[in-house]
GROMACS .gro file of C-alpha atoms in nm:
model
  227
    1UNK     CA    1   0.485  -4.104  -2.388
    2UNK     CA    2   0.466  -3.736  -2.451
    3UNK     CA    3   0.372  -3.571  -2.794
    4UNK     CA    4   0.458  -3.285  -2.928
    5UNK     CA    5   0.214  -3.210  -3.170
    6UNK     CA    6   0.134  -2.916  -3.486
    7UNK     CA    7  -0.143  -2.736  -3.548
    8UNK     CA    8  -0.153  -2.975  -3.817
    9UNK     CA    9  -0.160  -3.336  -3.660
   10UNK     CA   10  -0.489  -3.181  -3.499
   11UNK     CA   11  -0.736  -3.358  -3.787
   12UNK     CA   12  -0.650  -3.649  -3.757
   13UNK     CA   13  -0.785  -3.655  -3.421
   14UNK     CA   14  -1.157  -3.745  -3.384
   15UNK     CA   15  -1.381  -3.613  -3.122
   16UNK     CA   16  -1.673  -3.929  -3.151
   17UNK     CA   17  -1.803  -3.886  -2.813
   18UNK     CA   18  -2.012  -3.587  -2.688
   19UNK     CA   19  -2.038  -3.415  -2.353
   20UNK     CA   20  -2.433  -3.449  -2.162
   21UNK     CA   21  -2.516  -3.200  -1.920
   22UNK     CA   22  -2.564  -3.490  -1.654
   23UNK     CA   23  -2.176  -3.613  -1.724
   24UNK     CA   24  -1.952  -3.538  -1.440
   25UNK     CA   25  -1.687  -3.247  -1.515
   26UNK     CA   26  -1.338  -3.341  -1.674
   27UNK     CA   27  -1.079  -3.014  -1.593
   28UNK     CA   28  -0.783  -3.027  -1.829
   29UNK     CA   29  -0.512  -2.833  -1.703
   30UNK     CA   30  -0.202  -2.720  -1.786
   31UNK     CA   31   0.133  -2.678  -1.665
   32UNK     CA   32   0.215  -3.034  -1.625
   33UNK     CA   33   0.561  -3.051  -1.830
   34UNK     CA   34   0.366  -2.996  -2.168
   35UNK     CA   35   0.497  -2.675  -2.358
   36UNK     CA   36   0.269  -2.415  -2.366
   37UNK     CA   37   0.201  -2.414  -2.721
   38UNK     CA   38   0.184  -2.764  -2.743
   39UNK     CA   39  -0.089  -2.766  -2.463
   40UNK     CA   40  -0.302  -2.497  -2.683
   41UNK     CA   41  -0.314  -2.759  -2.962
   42UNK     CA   42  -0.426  -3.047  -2.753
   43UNK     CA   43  -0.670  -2.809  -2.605
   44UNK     CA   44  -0.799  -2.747  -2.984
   45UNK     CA   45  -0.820  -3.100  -3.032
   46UNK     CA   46  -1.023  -3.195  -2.728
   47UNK     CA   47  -1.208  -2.885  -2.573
   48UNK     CA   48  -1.525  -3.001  -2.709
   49UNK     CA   49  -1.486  -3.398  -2.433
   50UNK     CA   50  -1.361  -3.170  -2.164
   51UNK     CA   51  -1.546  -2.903  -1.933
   52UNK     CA   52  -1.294  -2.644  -1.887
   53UNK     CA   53  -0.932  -2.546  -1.950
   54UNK     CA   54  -0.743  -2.437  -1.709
   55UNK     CA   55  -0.419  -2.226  -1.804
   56UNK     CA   56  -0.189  -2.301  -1.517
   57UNK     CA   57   0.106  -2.112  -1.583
   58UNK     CA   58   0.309  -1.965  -1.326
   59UNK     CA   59   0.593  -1.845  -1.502
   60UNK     CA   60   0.387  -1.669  -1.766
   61UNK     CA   61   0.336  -1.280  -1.770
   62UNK     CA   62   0.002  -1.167  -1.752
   63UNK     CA   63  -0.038  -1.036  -2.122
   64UNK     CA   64   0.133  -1.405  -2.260
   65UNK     CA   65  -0.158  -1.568  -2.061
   66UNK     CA   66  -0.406  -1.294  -2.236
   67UNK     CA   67  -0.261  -1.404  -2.557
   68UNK     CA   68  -0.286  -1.742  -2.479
   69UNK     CA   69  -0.664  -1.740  -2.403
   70UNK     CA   70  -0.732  -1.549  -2.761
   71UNK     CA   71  -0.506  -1.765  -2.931
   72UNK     CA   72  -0.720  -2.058  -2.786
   73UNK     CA   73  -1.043  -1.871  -2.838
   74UNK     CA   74  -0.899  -1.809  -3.245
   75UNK     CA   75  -0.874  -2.229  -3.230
   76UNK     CA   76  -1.245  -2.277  -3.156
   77UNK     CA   77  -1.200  -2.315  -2.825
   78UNK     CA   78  -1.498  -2.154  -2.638
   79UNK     CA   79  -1.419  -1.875  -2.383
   80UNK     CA   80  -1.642  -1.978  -2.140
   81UNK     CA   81  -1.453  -2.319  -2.118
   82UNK     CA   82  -1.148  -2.147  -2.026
   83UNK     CA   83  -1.045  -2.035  -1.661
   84UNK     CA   84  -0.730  -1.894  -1.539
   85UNK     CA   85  -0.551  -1.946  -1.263
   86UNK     CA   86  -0.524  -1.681  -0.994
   87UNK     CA   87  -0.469  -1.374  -1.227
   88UNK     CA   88  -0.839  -1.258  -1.182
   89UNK     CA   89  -0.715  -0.971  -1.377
   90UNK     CA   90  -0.648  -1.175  -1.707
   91UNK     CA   91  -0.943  -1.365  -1.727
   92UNK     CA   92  -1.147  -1.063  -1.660
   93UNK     CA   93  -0.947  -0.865  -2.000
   94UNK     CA   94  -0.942  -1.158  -2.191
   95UNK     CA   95  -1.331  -1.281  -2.118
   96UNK     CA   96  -1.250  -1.640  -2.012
   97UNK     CA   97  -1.514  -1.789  -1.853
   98UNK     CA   98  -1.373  -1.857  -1.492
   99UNK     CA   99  -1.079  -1.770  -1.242
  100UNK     CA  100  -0.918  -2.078  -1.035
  101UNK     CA  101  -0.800  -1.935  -0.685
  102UNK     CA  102  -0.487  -2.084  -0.496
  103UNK     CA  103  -0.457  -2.043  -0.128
  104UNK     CA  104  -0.204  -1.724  -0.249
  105UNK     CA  105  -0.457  -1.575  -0.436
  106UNK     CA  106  -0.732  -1.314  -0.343
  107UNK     CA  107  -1.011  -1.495  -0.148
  108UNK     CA  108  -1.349  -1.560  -0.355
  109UNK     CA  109  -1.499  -1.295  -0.127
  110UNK     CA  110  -1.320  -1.026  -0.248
  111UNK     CA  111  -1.324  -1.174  -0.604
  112UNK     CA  112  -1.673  -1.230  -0.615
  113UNK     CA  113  -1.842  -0.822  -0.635
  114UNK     CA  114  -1.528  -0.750  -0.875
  115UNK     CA  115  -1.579  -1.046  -1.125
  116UNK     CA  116  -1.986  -1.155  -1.047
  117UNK     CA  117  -1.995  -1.324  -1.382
  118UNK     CA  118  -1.718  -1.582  -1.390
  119UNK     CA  119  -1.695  -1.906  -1.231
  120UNK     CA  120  -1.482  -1.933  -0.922
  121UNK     CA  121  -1.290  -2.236  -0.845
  122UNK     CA  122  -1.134  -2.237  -0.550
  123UNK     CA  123  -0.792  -2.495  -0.443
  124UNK     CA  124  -0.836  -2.670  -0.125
  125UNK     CA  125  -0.631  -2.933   0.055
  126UNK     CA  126  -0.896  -3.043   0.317
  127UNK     CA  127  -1.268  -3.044   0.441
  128UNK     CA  128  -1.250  -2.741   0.568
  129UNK     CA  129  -1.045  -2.541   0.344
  130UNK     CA  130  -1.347  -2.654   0.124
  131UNK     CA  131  -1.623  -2.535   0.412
  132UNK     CA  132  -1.493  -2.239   0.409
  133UNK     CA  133  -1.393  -2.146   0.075
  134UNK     CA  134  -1.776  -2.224  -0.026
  135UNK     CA  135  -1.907  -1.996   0.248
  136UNK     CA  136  -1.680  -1.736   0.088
  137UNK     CA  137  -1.884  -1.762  -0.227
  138UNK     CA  138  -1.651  -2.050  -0.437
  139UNK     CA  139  -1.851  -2.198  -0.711
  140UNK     CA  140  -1.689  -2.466  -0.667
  141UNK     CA  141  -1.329  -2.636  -0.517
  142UNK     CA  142  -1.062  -2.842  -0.678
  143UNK     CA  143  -0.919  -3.069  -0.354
  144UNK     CA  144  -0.610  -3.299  -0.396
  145UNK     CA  145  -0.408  -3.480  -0.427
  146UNK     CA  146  -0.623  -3.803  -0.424
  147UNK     CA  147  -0.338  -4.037  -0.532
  148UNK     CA  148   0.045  -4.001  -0.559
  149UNK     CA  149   0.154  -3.742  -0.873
  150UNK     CA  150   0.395  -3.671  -1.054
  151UNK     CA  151   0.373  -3.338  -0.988
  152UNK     CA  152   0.343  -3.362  -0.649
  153UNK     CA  153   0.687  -3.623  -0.587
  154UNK     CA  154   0.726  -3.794  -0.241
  155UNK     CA  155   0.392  -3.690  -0.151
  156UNK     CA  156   0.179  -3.935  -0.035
  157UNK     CA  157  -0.192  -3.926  -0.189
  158UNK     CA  158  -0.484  -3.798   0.038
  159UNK     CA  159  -0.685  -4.087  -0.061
  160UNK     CA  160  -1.054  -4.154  -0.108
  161UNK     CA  161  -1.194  -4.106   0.247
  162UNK     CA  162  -1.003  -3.792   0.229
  163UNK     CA  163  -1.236  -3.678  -0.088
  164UNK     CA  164  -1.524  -3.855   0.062
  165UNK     CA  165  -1.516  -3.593   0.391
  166UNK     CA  166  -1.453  -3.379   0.207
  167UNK     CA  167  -1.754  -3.393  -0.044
  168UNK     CA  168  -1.961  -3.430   0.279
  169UNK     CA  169  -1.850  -3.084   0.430
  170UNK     CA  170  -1.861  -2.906   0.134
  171UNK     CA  171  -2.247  -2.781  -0.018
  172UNK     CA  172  -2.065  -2.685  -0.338
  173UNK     CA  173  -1.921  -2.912  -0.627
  174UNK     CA  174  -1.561  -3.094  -0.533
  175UNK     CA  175  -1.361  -3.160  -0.867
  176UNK     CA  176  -1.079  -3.412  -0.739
  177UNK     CA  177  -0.704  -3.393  -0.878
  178UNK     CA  178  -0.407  -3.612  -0.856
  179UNK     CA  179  -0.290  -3.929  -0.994
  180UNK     CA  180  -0.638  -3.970  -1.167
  181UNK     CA  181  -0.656  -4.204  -1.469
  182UNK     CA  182  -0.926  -4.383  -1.662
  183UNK     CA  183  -0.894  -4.698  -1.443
  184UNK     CA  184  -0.943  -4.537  -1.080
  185UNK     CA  185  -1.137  -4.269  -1.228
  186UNK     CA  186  -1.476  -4.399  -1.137
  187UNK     CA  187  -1.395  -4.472  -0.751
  188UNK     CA  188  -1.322  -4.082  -0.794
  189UNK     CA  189  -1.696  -4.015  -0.923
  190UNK     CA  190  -1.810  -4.295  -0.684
  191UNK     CA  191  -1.632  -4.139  -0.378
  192UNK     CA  192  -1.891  -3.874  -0.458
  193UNK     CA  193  -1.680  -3.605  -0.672
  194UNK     CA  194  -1.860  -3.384  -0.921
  195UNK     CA  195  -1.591  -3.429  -1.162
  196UNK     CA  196  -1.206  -3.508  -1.191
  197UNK     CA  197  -0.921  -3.272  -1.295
  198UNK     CA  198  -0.633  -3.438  -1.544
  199UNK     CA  199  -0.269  -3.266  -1.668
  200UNK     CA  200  -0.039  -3.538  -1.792
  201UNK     CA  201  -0.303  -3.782  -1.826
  202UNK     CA  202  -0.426  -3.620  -2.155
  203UNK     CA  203  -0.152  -3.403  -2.208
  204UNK     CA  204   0.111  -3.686  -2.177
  205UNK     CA  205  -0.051  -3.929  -2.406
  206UNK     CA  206   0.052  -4.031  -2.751
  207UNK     CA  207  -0.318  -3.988  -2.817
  208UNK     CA  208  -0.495  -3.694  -2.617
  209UNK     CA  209  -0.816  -3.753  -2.776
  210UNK     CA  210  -0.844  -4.113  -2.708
  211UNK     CA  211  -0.700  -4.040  -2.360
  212UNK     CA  212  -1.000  -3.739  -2.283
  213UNK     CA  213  -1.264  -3.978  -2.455
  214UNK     CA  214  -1.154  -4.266  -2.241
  215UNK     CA  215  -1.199  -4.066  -1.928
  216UNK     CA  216  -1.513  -3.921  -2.045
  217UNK     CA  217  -1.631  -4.294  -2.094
  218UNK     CA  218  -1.510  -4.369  -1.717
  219UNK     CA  219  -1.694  -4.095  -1.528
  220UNK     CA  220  -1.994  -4.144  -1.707
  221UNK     CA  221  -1.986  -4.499  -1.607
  222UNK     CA  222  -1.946  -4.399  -1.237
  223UNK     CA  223  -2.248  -4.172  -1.294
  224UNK     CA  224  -2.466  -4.384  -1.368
  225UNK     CA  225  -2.355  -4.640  -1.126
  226UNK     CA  226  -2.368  -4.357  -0.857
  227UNK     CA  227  -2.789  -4.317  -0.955
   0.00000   0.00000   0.00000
């Protein structure tokens, strides 16, 4: 069930469980059917069990996404947790802490010498999408879809194996997105995935911070069962 929460229905969330270095990443992201400004304050609410934020707004201009990365960074939510996707441009004038590159977008090679200080995520749909988008200088990729999405209707999944090779092929992190939830998201980390990416999964909850802490609890898991 979706929510569409106030700035004030944010405390009476709790954030109980903290985020270890050794934890595999959790990428909320938006764009998934949640309104924009409800998505900034379930981003308030749980920035500190997720990794990063991604603003994935096509239809925005570029200075509504600047103003949506300082009204997040006015909520407490740290800069360097948020990335943008492909307007290298905004998260360079708004000092977010990473771009994420589509296959439309300018390659990491030529983003790389003109933003050497944020993280570059890169999208890939296959092994060696994610080959070569690390030999173009990708910090890491986001691959998908693992399972069947929403977002992506009539689309079969690429499934585990898919993940798996592509993991293998790739020297730098794989986050995995698509149809991910708290119950499969352990064969994700187990598959070999550095982290997962989530959209309605948090953002569509009636709870977003029990949803983020119940995914946190999941990867963990698959960590440590992974050692």
């Amino acid at each position: 069930m979706a929510i569409h929460p106030t700035k004030d229905s944010v405390s009476r969330w709790s954030t109980a469980v903290d985020v270890r270095e050794t934890d595999p990443e959790i990428h909320l992201i938006s764009g998934g059917g949640t309104l924009l400004d409800n998505f900034v304050t379930i981003a308030e609410a749980v920035h500190s069990l997720v990794n990063y934020i991604h603003l994935r707004e096509k239809s925005c201009t570029a200075n509504e996404l600047f103003e949506t990365v300082k009204e997040m960074s006015r909520r407490g939510v740290p800069l360097g947790k948020i990335v943008v996707n492909d307007r290298l441009d905004v998260a360079l004038a708004s000092g977010a802490g990473g771009v994420q590159l589509a296959g439309h977008s300018l390659p990491p090679a030529i983003a790389r010498p003109i933003a050497p200080e944020l993280r570059i995520g890169r999208s890939v749909h296959s092994a060696a999408e994610a080959a070569a988008a690390a030999d173009e200088g990708a910090d890491y990729c986001l691959y998908g879809h693992v399972y069947a999405s929403a977002s992506k209707p009539g689309l079969p999944g690429r499934g585990l194996s898919g993940l798996a090779d592509t993991v293998r092929a790739c020297p730098v992190p794989v986050i995995a997105i698509g149809g991910i939830e708290p119950g499969n998201a352990g064969q994700v980390i187990r598959s070999g995935a550095a982290g997962i990416a989530v959209l309605s999964g948090i953002c569509g909850a009636a709870d977003p911070v029990a949803a983020a802490m119940a995914y946190r609890s999941a990867v963990r898991a698959a960590r440590l069962e992974r050692r």
